[in-house]
PDB file of C-alpha atoms in Angstrom:
ATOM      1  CA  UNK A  25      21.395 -28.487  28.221  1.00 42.00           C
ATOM      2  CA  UNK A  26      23.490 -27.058  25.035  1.00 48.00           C
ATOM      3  CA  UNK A  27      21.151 -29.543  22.869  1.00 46.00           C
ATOM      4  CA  UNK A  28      17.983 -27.798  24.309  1.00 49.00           C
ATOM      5  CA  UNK A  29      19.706 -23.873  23.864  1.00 57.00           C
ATOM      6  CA  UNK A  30      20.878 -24.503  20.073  1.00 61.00           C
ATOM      7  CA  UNK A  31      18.992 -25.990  17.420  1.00 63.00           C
ATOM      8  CA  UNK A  32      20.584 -28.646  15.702  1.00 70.00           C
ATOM      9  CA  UNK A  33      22.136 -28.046  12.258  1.00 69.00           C
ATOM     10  CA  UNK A  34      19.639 -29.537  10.583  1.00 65.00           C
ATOM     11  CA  UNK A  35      16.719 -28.031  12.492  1.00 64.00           C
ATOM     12  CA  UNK A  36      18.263 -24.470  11.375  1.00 69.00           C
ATOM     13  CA  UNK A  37      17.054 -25.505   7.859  1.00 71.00           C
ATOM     14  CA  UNK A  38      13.915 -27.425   8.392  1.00 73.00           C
ATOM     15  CA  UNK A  39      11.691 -25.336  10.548  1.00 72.00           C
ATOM     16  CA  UNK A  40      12.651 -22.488   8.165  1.00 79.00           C
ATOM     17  CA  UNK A  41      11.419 -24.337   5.381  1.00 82.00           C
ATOM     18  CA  UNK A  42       8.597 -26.113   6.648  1.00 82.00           C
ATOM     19  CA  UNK A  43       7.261 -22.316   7.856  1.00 86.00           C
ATOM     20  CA  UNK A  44       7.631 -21.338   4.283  1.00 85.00           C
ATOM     21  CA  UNK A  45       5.615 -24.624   2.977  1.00 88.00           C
ATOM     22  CA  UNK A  46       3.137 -24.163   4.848  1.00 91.00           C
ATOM     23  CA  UNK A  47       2.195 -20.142   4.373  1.00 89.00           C
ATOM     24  CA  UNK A  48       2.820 -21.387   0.495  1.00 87.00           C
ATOM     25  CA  UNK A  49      -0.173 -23.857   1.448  1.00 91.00           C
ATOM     26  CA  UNK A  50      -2.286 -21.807   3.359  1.00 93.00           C
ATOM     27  CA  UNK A  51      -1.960 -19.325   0.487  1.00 86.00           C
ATOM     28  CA  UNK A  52      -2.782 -21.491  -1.883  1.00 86.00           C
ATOM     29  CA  UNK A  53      -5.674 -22.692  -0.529  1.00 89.00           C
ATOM     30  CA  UNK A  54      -6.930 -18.959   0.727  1.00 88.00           C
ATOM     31  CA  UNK A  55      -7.018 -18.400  -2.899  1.00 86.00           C
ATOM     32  CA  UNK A  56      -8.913 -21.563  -3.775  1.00 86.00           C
ATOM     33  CA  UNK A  57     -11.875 -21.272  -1.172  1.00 91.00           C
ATOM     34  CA  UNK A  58     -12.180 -17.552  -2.030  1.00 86.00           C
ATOM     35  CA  UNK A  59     -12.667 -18.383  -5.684  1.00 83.00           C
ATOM     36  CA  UNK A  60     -10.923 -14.690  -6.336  1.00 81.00           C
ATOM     37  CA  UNK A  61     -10.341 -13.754  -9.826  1.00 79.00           C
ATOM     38  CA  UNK A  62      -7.864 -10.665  -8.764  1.00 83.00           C
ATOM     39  CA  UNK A  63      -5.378 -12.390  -6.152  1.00 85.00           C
ATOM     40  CA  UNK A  64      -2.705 -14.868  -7.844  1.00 87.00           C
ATOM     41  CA  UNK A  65      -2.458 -18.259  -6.758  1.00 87.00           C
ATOM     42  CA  UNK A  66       1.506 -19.158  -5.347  1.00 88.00           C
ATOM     43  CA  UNK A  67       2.011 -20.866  -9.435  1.00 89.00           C
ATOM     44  CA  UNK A  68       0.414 -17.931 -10.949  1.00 87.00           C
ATOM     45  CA  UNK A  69       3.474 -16.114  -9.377  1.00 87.00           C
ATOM     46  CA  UNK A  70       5.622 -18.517 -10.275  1.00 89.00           C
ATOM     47  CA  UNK A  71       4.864 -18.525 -13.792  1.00 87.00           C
ATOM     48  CA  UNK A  72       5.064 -14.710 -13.523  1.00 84.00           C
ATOM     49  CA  UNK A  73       8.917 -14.833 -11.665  1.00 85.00           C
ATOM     50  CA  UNK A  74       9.485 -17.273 -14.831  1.00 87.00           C
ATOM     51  CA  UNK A  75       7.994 -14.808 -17.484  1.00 83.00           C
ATOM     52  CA  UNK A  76      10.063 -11.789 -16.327  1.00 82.00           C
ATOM     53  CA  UNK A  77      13.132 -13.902 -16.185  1.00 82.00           C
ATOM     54  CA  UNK A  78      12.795 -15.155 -19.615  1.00 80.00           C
ATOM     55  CA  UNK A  79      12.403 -11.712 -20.874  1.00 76.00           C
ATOM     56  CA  UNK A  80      15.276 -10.666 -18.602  1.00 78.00           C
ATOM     57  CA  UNK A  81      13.258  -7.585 -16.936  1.00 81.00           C
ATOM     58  CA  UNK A  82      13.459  -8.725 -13.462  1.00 84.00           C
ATOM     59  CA  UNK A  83      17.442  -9.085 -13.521  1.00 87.00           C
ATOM     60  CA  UNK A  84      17.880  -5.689 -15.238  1.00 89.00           C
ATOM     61  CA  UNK A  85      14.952  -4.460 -12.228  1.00 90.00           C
ATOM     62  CA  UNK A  86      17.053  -6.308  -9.149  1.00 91.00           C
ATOM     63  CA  UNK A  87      20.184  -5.070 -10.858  1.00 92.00           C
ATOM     64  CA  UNK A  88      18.821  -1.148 -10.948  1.00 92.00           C
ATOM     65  CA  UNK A  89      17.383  -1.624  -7.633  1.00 93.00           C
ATOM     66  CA  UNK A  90      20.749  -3.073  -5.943  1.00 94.00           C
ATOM     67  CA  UNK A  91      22.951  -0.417  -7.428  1.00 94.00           C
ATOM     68  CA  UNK A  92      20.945   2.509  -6.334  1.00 94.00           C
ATOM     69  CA  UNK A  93      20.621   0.835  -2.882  1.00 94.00           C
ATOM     70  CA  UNK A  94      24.946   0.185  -2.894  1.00 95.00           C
ATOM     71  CA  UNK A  95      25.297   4.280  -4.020  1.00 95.00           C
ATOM     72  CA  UNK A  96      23.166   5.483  -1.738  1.00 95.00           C
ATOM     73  CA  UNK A  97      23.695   3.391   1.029  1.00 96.00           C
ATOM     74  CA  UNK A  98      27.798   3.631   0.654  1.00 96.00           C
ATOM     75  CA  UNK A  99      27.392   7.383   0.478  1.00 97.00           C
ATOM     76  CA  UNK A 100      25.885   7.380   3.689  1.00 96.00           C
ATOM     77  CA  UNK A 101      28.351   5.169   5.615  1.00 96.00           C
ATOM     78  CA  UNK A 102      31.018   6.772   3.722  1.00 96.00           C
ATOM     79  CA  UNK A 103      30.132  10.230   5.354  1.00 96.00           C
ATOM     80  CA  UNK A 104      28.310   9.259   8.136  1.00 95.00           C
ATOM     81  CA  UNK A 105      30.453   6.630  10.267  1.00 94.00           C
ATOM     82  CA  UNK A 106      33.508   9.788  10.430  1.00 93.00           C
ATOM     83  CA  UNK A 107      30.834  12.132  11.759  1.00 94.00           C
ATOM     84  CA  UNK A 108      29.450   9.838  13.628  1.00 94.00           C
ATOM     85  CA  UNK A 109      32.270   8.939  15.476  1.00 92.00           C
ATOM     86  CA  UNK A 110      33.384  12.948  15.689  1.00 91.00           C
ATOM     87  CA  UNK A 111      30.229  13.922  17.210  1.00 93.00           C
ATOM     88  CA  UNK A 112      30.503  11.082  19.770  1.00 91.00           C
ATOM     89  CA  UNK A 113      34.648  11.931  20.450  1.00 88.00           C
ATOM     90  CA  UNK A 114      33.434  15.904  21.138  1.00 89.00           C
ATOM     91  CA  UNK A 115      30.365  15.680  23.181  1.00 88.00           C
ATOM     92  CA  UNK A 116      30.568  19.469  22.640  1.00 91.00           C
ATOM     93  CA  UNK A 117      29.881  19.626  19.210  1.00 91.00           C
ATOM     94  CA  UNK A 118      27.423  17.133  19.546  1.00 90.00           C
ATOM     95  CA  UNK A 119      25.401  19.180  21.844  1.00 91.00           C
ATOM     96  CA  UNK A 120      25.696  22.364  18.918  1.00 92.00           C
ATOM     97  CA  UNK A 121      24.463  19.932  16.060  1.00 91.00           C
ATOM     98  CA  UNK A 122      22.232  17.480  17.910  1.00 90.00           C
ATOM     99  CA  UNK A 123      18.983  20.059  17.721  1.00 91.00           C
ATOM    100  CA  UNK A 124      19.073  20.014  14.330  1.00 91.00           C
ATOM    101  CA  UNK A 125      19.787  16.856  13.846  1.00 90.00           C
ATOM    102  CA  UNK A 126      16.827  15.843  16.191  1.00 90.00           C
ATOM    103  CA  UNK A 127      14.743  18.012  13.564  1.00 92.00           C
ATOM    104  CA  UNK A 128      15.847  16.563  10.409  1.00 90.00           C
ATOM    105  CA  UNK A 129      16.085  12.958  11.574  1.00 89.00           C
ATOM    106  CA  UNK A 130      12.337  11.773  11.812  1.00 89.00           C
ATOM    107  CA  UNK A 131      10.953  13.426   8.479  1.00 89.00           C
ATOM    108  CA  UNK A 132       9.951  10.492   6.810  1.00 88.00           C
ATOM    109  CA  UNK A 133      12.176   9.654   3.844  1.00 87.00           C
ATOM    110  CA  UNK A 134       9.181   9.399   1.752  1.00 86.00           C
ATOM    111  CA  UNK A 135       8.290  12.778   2.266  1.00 89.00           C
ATOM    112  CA  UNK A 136      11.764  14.361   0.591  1.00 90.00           C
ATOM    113  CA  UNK A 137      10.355  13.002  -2.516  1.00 87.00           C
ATOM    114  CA  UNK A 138       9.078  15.935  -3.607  1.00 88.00           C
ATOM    115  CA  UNK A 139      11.977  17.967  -2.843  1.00 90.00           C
ATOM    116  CA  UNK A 140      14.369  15.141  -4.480  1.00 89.00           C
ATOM    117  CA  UNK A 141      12.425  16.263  -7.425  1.00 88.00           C
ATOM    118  CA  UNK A 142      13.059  19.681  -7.690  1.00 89.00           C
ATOM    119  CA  UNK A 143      16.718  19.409  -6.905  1.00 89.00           C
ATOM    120  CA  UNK A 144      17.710  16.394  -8.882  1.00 87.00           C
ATOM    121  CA  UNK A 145      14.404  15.548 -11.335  1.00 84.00           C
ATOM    122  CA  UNK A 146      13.027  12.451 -12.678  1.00 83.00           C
ATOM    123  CA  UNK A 147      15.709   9.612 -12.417  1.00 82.00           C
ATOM    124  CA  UNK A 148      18.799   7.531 -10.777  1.00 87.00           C
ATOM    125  CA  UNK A 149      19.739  10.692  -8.585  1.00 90.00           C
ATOM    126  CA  UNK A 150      16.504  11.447  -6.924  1.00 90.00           C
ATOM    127  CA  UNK A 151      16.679   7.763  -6.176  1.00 91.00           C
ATOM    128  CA  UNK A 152      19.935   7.807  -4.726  1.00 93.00           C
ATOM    129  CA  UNK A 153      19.316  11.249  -2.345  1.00 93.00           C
ATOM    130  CA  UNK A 154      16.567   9.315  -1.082  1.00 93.00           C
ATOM    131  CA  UNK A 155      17.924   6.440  -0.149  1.00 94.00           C
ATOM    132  CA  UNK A 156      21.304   8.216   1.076  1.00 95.00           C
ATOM    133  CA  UNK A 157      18.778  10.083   3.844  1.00 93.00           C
ATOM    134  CA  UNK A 158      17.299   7.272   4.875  1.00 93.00           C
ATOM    135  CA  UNK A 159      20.152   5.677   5.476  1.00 94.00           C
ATOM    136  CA  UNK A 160      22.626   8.573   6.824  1.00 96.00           C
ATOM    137  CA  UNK A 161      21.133   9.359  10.029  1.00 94.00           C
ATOM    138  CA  UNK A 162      20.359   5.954  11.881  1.00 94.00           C
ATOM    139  CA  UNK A 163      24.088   5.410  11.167  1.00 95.00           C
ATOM    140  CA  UNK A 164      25.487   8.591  13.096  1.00 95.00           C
ATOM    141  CA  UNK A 165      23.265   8.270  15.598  1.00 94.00           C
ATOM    142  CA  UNK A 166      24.057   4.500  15.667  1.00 94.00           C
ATOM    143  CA  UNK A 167      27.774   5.959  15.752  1.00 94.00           C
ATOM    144  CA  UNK A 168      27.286   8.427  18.179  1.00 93.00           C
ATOM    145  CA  UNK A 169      25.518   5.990  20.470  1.00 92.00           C
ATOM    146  CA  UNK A 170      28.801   3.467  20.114  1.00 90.00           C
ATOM    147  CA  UNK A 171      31.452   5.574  21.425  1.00 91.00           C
ATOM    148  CA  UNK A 172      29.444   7.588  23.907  1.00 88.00           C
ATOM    149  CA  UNK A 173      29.205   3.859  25.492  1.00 86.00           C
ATOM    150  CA  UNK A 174      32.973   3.224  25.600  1.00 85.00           C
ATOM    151  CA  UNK A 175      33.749   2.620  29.073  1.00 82.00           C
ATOM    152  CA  UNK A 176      36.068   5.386  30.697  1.00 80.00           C
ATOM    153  CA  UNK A 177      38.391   3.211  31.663  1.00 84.00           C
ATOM    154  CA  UNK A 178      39.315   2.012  27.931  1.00 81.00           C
ATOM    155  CA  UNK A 179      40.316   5.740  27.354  1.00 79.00           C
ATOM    156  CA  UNK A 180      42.448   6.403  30.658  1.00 81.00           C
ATOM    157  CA  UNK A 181      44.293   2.855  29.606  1.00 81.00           C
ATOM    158  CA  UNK A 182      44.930   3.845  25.751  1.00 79.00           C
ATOM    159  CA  UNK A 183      46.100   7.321  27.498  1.00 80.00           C
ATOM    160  CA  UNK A 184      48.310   5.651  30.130  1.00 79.00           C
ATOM    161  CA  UNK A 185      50.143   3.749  27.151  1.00 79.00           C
ATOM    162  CA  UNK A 186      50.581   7.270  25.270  1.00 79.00           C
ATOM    163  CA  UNK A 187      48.539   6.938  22.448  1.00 78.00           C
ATOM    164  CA  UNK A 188      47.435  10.533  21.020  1.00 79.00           C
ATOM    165  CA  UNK A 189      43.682  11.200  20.488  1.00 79.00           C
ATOM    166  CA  UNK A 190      43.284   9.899  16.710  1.00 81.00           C
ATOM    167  CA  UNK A 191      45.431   6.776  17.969  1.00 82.00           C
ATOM    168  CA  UNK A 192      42.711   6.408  20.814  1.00 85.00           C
ATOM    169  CA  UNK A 193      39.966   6.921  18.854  1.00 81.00           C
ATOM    170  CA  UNK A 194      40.721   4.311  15.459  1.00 81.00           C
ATOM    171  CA  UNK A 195      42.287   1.078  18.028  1.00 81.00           C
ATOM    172  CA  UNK A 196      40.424   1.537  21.289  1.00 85.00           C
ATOM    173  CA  UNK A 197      36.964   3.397  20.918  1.00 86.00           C
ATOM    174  CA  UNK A 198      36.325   2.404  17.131  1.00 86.00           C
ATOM    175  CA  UNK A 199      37.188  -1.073  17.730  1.00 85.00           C
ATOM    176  CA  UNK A 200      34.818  -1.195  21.152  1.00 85.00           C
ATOM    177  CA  UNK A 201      32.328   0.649  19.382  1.00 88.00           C
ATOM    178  CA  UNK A 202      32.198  -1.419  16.257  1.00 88.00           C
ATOM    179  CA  UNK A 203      29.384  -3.744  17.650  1.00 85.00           C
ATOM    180  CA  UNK A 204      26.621  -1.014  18.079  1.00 88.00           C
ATOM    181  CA  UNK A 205      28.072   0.728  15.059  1.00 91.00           C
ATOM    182  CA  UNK A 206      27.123  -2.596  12.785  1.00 90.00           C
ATOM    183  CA  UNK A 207      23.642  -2.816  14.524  1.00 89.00           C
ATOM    184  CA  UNK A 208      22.981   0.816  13.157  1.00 91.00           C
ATOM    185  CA  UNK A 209      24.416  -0.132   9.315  1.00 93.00           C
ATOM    186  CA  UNK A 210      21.997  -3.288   9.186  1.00 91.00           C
ATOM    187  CA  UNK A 211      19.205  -1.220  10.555  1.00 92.00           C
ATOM    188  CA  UNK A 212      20.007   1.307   8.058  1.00 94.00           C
ATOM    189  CA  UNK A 213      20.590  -1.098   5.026  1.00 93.00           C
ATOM    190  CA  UNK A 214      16.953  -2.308   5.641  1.00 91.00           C
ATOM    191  CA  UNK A 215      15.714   1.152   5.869  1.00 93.00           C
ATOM    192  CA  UNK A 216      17.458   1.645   2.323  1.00 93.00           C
ATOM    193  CA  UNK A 217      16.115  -1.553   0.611  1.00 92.00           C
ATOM    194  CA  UNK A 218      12.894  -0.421   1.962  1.00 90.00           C
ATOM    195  CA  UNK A 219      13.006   3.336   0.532  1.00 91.00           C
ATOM    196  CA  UNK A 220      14.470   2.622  -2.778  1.00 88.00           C
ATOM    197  CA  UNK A 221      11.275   0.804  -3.701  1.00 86.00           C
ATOM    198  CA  UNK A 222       9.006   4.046  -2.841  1.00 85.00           C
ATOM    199  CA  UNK A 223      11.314   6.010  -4.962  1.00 86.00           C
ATOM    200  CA  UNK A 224      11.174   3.741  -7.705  1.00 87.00           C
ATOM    201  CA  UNK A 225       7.627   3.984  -7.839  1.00 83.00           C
ATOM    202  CA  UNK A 226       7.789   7.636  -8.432  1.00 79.00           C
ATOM    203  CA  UNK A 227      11.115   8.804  -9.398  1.00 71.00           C
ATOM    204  CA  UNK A 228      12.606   6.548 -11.702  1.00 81.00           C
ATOM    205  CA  UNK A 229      11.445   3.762 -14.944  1.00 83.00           C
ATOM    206  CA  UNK A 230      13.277   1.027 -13.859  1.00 85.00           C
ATOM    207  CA  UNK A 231      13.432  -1.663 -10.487  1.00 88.00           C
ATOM    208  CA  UNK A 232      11.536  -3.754  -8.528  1.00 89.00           C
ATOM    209  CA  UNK A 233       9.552  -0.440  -7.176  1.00 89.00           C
ATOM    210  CA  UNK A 234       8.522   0.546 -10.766  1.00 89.00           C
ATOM    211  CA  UNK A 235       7.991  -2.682 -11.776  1.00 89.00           C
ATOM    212  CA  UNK A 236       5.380  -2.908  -9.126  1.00 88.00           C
ATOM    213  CA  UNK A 237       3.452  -0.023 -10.031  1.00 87.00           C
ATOM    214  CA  UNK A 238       4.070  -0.620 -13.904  1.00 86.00           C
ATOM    215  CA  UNK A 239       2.697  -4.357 -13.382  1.00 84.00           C
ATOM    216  CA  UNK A 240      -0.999  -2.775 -11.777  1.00 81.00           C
ATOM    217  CA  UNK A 241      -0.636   0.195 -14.346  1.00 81.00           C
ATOM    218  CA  UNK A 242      -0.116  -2.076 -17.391  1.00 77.00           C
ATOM    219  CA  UNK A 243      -3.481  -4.589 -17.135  1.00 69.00           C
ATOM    220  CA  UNK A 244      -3.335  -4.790 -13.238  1.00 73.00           C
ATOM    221  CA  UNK A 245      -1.086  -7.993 -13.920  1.00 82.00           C
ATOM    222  CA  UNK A 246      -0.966  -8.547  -9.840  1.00 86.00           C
ATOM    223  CA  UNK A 247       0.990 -11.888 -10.536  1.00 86.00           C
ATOM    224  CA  UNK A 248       3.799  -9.897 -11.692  1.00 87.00           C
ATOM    225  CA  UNK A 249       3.191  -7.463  -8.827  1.00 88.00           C
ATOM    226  CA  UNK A 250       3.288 -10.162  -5.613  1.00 89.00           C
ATOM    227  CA  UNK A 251       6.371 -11.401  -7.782  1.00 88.00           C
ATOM    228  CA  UNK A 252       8.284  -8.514  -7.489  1.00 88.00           C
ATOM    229  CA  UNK A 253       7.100  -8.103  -3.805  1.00 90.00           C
ATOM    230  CA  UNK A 254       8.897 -11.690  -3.126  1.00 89.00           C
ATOM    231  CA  UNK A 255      12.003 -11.083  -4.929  1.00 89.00           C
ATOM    232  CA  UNK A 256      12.132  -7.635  -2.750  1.00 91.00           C
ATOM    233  CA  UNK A 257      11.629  -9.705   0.177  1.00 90.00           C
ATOM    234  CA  UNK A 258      13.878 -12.303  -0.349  1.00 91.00           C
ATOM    235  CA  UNK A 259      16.617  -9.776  -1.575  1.00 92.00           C
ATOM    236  CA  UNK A 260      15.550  -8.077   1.978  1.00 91.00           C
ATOM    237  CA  UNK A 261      16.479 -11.337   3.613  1.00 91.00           C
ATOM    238  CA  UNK A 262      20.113 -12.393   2.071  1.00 91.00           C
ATOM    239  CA  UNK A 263      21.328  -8.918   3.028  1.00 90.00           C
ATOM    240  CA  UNK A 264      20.124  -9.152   6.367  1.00 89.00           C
ATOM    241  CA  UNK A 265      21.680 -12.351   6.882  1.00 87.00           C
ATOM    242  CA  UNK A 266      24.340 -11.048   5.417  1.00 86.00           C
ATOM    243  CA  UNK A 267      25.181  -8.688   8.307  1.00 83.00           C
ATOM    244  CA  UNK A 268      24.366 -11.180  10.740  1.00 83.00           C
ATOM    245  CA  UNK A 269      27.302 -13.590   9.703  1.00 82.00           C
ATOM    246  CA  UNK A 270      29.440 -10.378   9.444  1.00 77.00           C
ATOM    247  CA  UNK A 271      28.248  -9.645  13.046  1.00 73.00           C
ATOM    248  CA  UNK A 272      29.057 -12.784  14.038  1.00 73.00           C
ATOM    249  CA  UNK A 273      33.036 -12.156  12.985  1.00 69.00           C
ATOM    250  CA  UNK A 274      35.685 -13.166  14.682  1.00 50.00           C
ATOM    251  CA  UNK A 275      36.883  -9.241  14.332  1.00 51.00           C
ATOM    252  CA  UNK A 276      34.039  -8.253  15.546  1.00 47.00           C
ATOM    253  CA  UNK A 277      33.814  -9.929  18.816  1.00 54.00           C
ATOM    254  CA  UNK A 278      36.627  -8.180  20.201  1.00 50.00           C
ATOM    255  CA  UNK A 279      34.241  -5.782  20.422  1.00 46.00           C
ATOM    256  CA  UNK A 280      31.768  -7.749  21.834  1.00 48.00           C
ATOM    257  CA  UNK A 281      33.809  -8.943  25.093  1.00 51.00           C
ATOM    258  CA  UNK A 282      34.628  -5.443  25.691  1.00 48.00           C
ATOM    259  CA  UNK A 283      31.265  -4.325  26.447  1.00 48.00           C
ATOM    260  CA  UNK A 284      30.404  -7.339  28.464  1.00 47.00           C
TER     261      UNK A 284
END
């Protein structure tokens, strides 16, 4: 029964890989029996990946791209888990701040741009606003959402043993929270990786975002383009599975049992 639940180890790797083979192939071959002179082939990319790497520009681009994404994104969870976890603790304030909140919250990143502009001009901190937005409120609301779910009874018990409101809040309600909380910071780190390559496009002369638009400026070199789409995929991917192994914690799953 366990065999037919789990995937062997080995299966975790092979399925993976033979999925990516084969849309490699049936790219490959999409290009071929179109006979298009626009769309790269999966080596034309390659060679591009191989170019840019030799001339260091896609390093320098990931680099630029990573470190406004770790700014902005740190920013957000920086301010946003405390007043997060306030609004859930006071329902009451909530309640005052929640309207506009609800007002604010589904304005498209993309659509600050303009007002990035005027406020912080062309460059890094236009960037950074942008991707601290886009990031800032899935995490309270993820926060919110976390402690508002703390079973009752986890709050009479930490009050029963004495422990005074802050002491309740950072080794009960935090801790039983913390599973939902890390949900909303991987949905919100995607959200960041995916803004920060709109903003490069516009905002800034460096990244994978502006090396996307400069590669179809610059002699419509769409190799170099679908290059820097993979590397923002893949990039995309490690930090994903990054949060899943953090997730997967043994720290974490204290959490976990509690909400079961």
């Amino acid at each position: 029964m366990n065999s037919l639940q789990q995937p062997r180890k080995w299966e975790s790797f092979f399925w993976p890989l033979l999925t990516v083979a084969a849309f490699l192939a049936l790219w490959h071959f999409a290009v071929v029996w179109t006979a298009t002179k626009i769309f790269p082939s999966p080596l034309d990319v390659e060679r591009g990946i191989v170019t840019l790497a030799h001339k260091n520009v896609l390093w320098l681009d990931i680099r630029d791209s990573l470190r406004r994404v770790a700014i902005g994104y740190g920013a957000a969870v920086v301010l946003g888990i405390p007043i997060g976890l306030i609004l859930g603790w006071y329902p009451a304030i909530n309640q005052v701040v929640n309207p506009a909140m609800q007002i604010l919250r589904p304005i498209s990143p993309i659509a600050w741009i303009p007002v990035a502009i005027i406020f912080f001009g062309i460059g890094d901190d236009s960037a950074v606003f942008l991707i601290f937005l886009s990031a800032f409120f899935p995490i309270v609301v993820a926060c919110i959402d976390g402690v508002s779910n703390v079973p009752s009874m986890f709050r009479r018990a930490g009050r029963n043993f004495g422990l005074s409101p802050l002491q309740l809040l950072a080794k009960v309600v935090f801790p039983a929270a913390l599973p939902r909380i890390l949900i909303g910071l991987r949905i919100s780190l995607g959200i960041a990786w995916l803004v920060v390559v709109a903003a490069e496009m516009i905002a800034v002369d460096s990244g994978l975002g502006y090396l996307i638009i400069d590669s179809r400026n610059s002699g419509k070199h769409y190799d170099l383009v679908v290059a820097a789409m993979l590397m923002i995929g893949v990039i995309g991917l490690i930090l994903d599975l990054g949060f899943r192994r953090l997730e997967k914690m043994r720290s974490v799953r204290w959490g976990f049992r509690y909400e079961s």
